[in-house]
Short mmCIF file of C-alpha atoms and ligand atoms in Angstrom, two decimals:
data_model
loop_
_atom_site.label_atom_id
_atom_site.label_comp_id
_atom_site.label_asym_id
_atom_site.label_seq_id
_atom_site.Cartn_x
_atom_site.Cartn_y
_atom_site.Cartn_z
CA MET X 192 152.42 82.59 108.43
CA GLY X 193 150.89 82.38 111.93
CA THR X 194 147.16 81.94 112.57
CA GLY X 195 146.84 85.57 113.71
CA GLU X 196 148.26 86.93 110.47
CA ILE X 197 145.96 84.95 108.17
CA PRO X 198 142.67 86.44 109.40
CA ARG X 199 144.24 89.92 109.41
CA MET X 200 145.33 89.45 105.80
CA PHE X 201 141.86 88.29 104.71
CA SER X 202 140.16 91.11 106.61
CA ARG X 203 142.42 93.62 104.80
CA ILE X 204 141.41 92.39 101.34
CA ALA X 205 137.77 91.57 102.19
CA GLY X 206 136.25 94.54 100.34
CA ARG X 207 137.88 93.59 97.01
CA TYR X 208 138.10 89.81 97.54
CA ASP X 209 135.12 88.92 95.32
CA LEU X 210 136.25 91.22 92.53
CA ALA X 211 139.75 89.73 92.57
CA ASN X 212 138.27 86.20 92.48
CA ARG X 213 136.14 87.01 89.45
CA VAL X 214 138.96 88.70 87.55
CA LEU X 215 141.74 86.23 88.38
CA SER X 216 139.63 83.13 87.64
CA GLY X 217 137.80 84.70 84.68
CA THR X 218 134.60 83.95 86.68
CA LEU X 219 135.38 80.21 86.73
CA ASP X 220 135.25 80.28 90.55
CA ARG X 221 131.46 80.58 90.37
CA SER X 222 131.08 77.48 88.22
CA TRP X 223 133.40 75.55 90.57
CA ARG X 224 131.24 76.44 93.60
CA ARG X 225 128.09 75.48 91.67
CA ARG X 226 129.61 72.13 90.85
CA LEU X 227 130.33 71.58 94.54
CA VAL X 228 126.72 72.37 95.38
CA ARG X 229 125.44 69.87 92.77
CA LEU X 230 127.74 67.17 94.12
CA ALA X 231 126.56 67.84 97.70
CA LYS X 232 122.94 67.05 96.71
CA PRO X 233 121.41 69.24 99.43
CA ARG X 234 117.89 68.35 100.60
CA PRO X 235 115.29 70.63 102.22
CA GLY X 236 115.76 71.10 105.94
CA GLU X 237 119.37 69.90 106.04
CA ARG X 238 121.94 71.74 108.15
CA LEU X 239 124.99 72.91 106.29
CA LEU X 240 128.22 74.31 107.74
CA ASP X 241 130.60 76.19 105.42
CA VAL X 242 134.05 76.41 107.03
CA GLY X 243 136.21 79.41 106.03
CA THR X 244 133.07 80.85 104.46
CA GLY X 245 134.74 84.20 103.76
CA THR X 246 132.39 86.51 101.86
CA GLY X 247 129.75 83.78 101.67
CA ASP X 248 129.66 82.94 97.96
CA LEU X 249 129.24 79.23 98.66
CA LEU X 250 126.37 79.84 101.10
CA ILE X 251 124.68 81.93 98.41
CA GLU X 252 125.06 79.16 95.81
CA PHE X 253 123.60 76.62 98.26
CA HIS X 254 120.65 78.89 98.94
CA ARG X 255 120.01 79.30 95.21
CA ARG X 256 119.93 75.54 94.76
CA GLU X 257 117.93 74.70 97.91
CA PRO X 258 116.35 77.65 99.77
CA ALA X 259 115.10 75.42 102.63
CA LEU X 260 118.58 74.68 104.00
CA SER X 261 119.74 75.78 107.43
CA LEU X 262 122.95 77.67 106.60
CA TRP X 263 125.90 78.18 108.95
CA GLY X 264 129.20 79.88 108.14
CA LEU X 265 132.42 79.88 110.17
CA ASP X 266 135.40 82.14 109.58
CA LEU X 267 138.32 83.48 111.56
CA ALA X 268 138.37 86.86 109.80
CA GLY X 269 135.83 89.37 111.10
CA GLY X 270 136.35 91.57 108.01
CA MET X 271 135.37 88.75 105.64
CA LEU X 272 132.30 87.94 107.75
CA ALA X 273 131.25 91.60 107.69
CA VAL X 274 131.20 91.55 103.87
CA CYS X 275 129.40 88.19 103.98
CA ARG X 276 126.75 89.50 106.38
CA GLU X 277 126.12 92.53 104.19
CA LYS X 278 125.75 90.40 101.03
CA LEU X 279 123.39 87.90 102.68
CA HIS X 280 121.29 90.74 104.09
CA ARG X 281 121.03 92.34 100.63
CA LEU X 282 119.92 89.01 99.13
CA GLN X 283 117.60 88.30 102.09
CA ILE X 284 119.34 85.02 102.84
CA GLU X 285 119.33 83.83 106.42
CA ALA X 286 122.45 82.21 107.82
CA VAL X 287 124.18 81.93 111.17
CA LEU X 288 127.67 83.42 110.87
CA VAL X 289 130.20 82.57 113.54
CA GLU X 290 133.66 84.09 114.01
CA GLY X 291 135.85 81.20 115.05
CA ASP X 292 138.67 78.83 114.28
CA ALA X 293 138.30 75.77 112.05
CA LEU X 294 140.82 74.03 114.30
CA GLN X 295 138.60 74.47 117.38
CA MET X 296 135.07 74.60 116.13
CA PRO X 297 132.41 75.88 118.49
CA PHE X 298 129.82 73.30 117.31
CA ALA X 299 128.56 70.02 118.75
CA SER X 300 129.61 66.66 117.30
CA GLY X 301 127.31 65.40 114.57
CA ALA X 302 125.52 68.74 114.27
CA PHE X 303 125.52 68.98 110.45
CA ASP X 304 124.34 66.99 107.42
CA ILE X 305 126.83 68.70 105.12
CA VAL X 306 130.17 70.37 105.89
CA THR X 307 132.03 72.26 103.16
CA ILE X 308 135.29 74.12 102.78
CA ALA X 309 136.14 76.03 99.62
CA PHE X 310 139.67 77.39 99.13
CA GLY X 311 140.15 77.24 102.89
CA LEU X 312 141.97 73.97 103.54
CA ARG X 313 145.22 75.45 102.15
CA ASN X 314 145.13 78.13 104.84
CA LEU X 315 144.90 75.84 107.85
CA PRO X 316 148.19 75.45 109.73
CA ASP X 317 147.20 71.88 110.67
CA ARG X 318 145.27 70.36 107.78
CA GLY X 319 144.81 66.94 109.39
CA ARG X 320 143.37 68.48 112.53
CA GLY X 321 141.06 70.69 110.43
CA LEU X 322 139.71 67.67 108.54
CA GLU X 323 139.14 65.79 111.81
CA GLU X 324 137.24 68.76 113.22
CA MET X 325 135.02 68.90 110.12
CA VAL X 326 134.35 65.16 110.10
CA GLU X 327 133.52 65.34 113.82
CA ARG X 328 130.72 67.84 113.06
CA LEU X 329 129.04 65.50 110.53
CA ARG X 330 126.18 63.27 111.56
CA PRO X 331 126.55 59.61 110.53
CA GLY X 332 125.75 59.49 106.81
CA GLY X 333 126.64 63.18 106.40
CA ARG X 334 129.00 64.40 103.69
CA LEU X 335 132.09 66.57 103.50
CA LEU X 336 132.95 68.54 100.36
CA VAL X 337 136.27 70.22 99.73
CA LEU X 338 137.10 72.59 96.88
CA GLU X 339 140.72 73.58 96.57
CA PHE X 340 143.32 74.75 94.09
CA SER X 341 146.08 72.51 92.87
CA LEU X 342 148.59 72.43 90.06
CA PRO X 343 147.32 70.85 86.84
CA GLN X 344 148.79 67.37 86.41
CA ARG X 345 149.40 67.62 82.66
CA ARG X 346 152.78 69.20 82.01
CA TRP X 347 151.66 71.32 79.05
CA VAL X 348 149.01 73.00 81.22
CA ARG X 349 151.16 73.12 84.34
CA ALA X 350 154.00 75.24 82.88
CA PRO X 351 151.83 78.13 81.59
CA TYR X 352 149.72 77.93 84.73
CA ARG X 353 152.81 78.31 86.91
CA PHE X 354 153.77 81.36 84.87
CA TYR X 355 150.28 82.79 85.38
CA LEU X 356 150.49 82.09 89.13
CA ASN X 357 153.95 83.49 89.70
CA GLU X 358 153.97 86.43 87.28
CA VAL X 359 150.37 87.54 86.72
CA VAL X 360 148.36 86.76 89.86
CA PRO X 361 150.49 88.73 92.38
CA ARG X 362 150.55 91.79 90.09
CA VAL X 363 146.85 91.80 89.19
CA GLY X 364 145.71 90.67 92.67
CA GLY X 365 147.94 93.32 94.23
CA TRP X 366 146.62 95.98 91.88
CA LEU X 367 142.96 95.09 92.53
CA THR X 368 143.20 94.81 96.31
CA GLY X 369 146.21 96.96 97.17
CA ASP X 370 147.73 93.93 98.88
CA ARG X 371 150.28 92.15 96.69
CA PRO X 372 151.67 90.01 99.57
CA ALA X 373 148.23 88.41 100.00
CA TYR X 374 148.37 87.19 96.39
CA GLU X 375 152.00 86.10 96.70
CA TYR X 376 150.82 84.03 99.68
CA LEU X 377 148.02 82.56 97.52
CA CYS X 378 150.48 81.50 94.82
CA ARG X 379 152.96 80.05 97.33
CA THR X 380 150.32 78.01 99.12
CA ILE X 381 148.84 76.63 95.87
CA GLN X 382 152.26 75.40 94.78
CA ALA X 383 153.01 73.87 98.18
CA PHE X 384 149.64 72.12 98.44
CA PRO X 385 149.61 68.28 98.35
CA THR X 386 148.52 66.40 95.24
CA PRO X 387 144.85 65.43 94.84
CA GLN X 388 145.80 61.81 95.55
CA GLU X 389 147.36 62.84 98.88
CA ILE X 390 144.24 64.82 99.79
CA VAL X 391 142.11 61.75 99.07
CA GLY X 392 144.38 59.80 101.46
CA SER X 393 143.88 62.46 104.15
CA LEU X 394 140.10 62.36 103.71
CA GLU X 395 140.08 58.58 104.06
CA GLY X 396 142.45 58.86 107.02
CA ALA X 397 139.96 61.24 108.67
CA GLY X 398 137.33 58.49 108.52
CA LEU X 399 135.41 59.25 105.31
CA ARG X 400 134.10 56.57 102.94
CA ASN X 401 133.26 56.56 99.22
CA VAL X 402 135.75 59.37 98.61
CA LEU X 403 135.55 60.71 95.08
CA TYR X 404 137.34 63.56 93.43
CA GLU X 405 137.33 65.38 90.13
CA ALA X 406 139.45 67.90 88.30
CA LEU X 407 137.88 71.23 87.41
CA SER X 408 139.11 73.36 84.50
CA GLY X 409 141.99 71.08 83.60
CA GLY X 410 143.08 70.52 87.22
CA ILE X 411 143.44 74.15 88.35
CA ALA X 412 140.93 73.30 91.05
CA TRP X 413 139.80 69.96 92.49
CA LEU X 414 136.61 68.92 94.12
CA TYR X 415 136.44 66.15 96.73
CA ARG X 416 133.50 64.46 98.43
CA GLY X 417 133.44 61.87 101.17
CA ASP X 418 130.66 60.36 103.30
CA LEU X 419 130.74 59.57 106.99
C1 SAM Z 540 140.52 81.94 100.27
S1 SAM Z 540 139.27 82.35 101.41
C2 SAM Z 540 137.90 81.37 100.85
C3 SAM Z 540 136.56 82.02 101.13
C4 SAM Z 540 135.35 81.32 100.56
N1 SAM Z 540 135.21 79.97 101.09
C5 SAM Z 540 135.33 81.30 99.06
O1 SAM Z 540 134.97 80.26 98.48
O2 SAM Z 540 135.63 82.33 98.45
C6 SAM Z 540 139.79 81.48 102.86
C7 SAM Z 540 138.97 81.84 104.09
O3 SAM Z 540 139.34 80.97 105.16
C8 SAM Z 540 139.38 81.74 106.36
N2 SAM Z 540 140.25 81.07 107.34
C9 SAM Z 540 141.60 80.95 107.31
N3 SAM Z 540 142.03 80.25 108.37
C10 SAM Z 540 140.92 79.91 109.08
C11 SAM Z 540 140.70 79.19 110.28
N4 SAM Z 540 141.73 78.68 110.98
N5 SAM Z 540 139.44 79.05 110.72
C12 SAM Z 540 138.39 79.58 110.04
N6 SAM Z 540 138.54 80.27 108.90
C13 SAM Z 540 139.78 80.44 108.42
C14 SAM Z 540 139.92 83.08 105.90
O4 SAM Z 540 139.65 84.10 106.84
C15 SAM Z 540 139.21 83.26 104.57
O5 SAM Z 540 137.99 83.94 104.72
#
């Protein structure tokens, strides 16, 4: 899928994206984002950039944990940012939202204390380049956090999970959003995504230190943190 098609796809499903997340994950997605926020250890006054921020759920969780953060969100899909803007306005949360590409970020080097990407790394056509761009925006001592799906490593969880991904998610996601291909794309990209160990290697290769990672909900999702 080309870069132009991905933002169009996300803009099409933007209005029902949150609902589909809640239903398909059984609301686990919220606890995963909260775990990311705890691991990021945000401090008052820090500048945080959320890449592929989508409808802004991670920005909202950061604000709940530490209201004195300076929040920035970047996304390529105008439709997702429109939903995000509306939610933040309703919750009276201030953030700078920028429509732009994670592979060519319109921000200065070292501009942020924390950079995050949740369920976005899978969508980048050049993952290595995306990680380099994110690391480049961290100040020395800053931290990068990545939340992403993977396949559970234990075989007895992996087989039923694959069934859920291939048979249930496209049907239910398609029914909720009216866009079954978007959820077929989700399932394809999850299954093609590198192992957590490979992602750790990429984070180290991008220049991060102290890289740690943990499985969430039996390895359906993984959380990574590295320091610059
Ligand atoms: C699966 S959504 C994740 C949204 C949000 N982070 C969350 O936790 O729900 C992936 C987001 O990444 C955005 N995206 C995809 N490719 C991008 C790129 N090259 N640059 C910036 N954003 C991108 C999509 O538009 C979409 O909003």
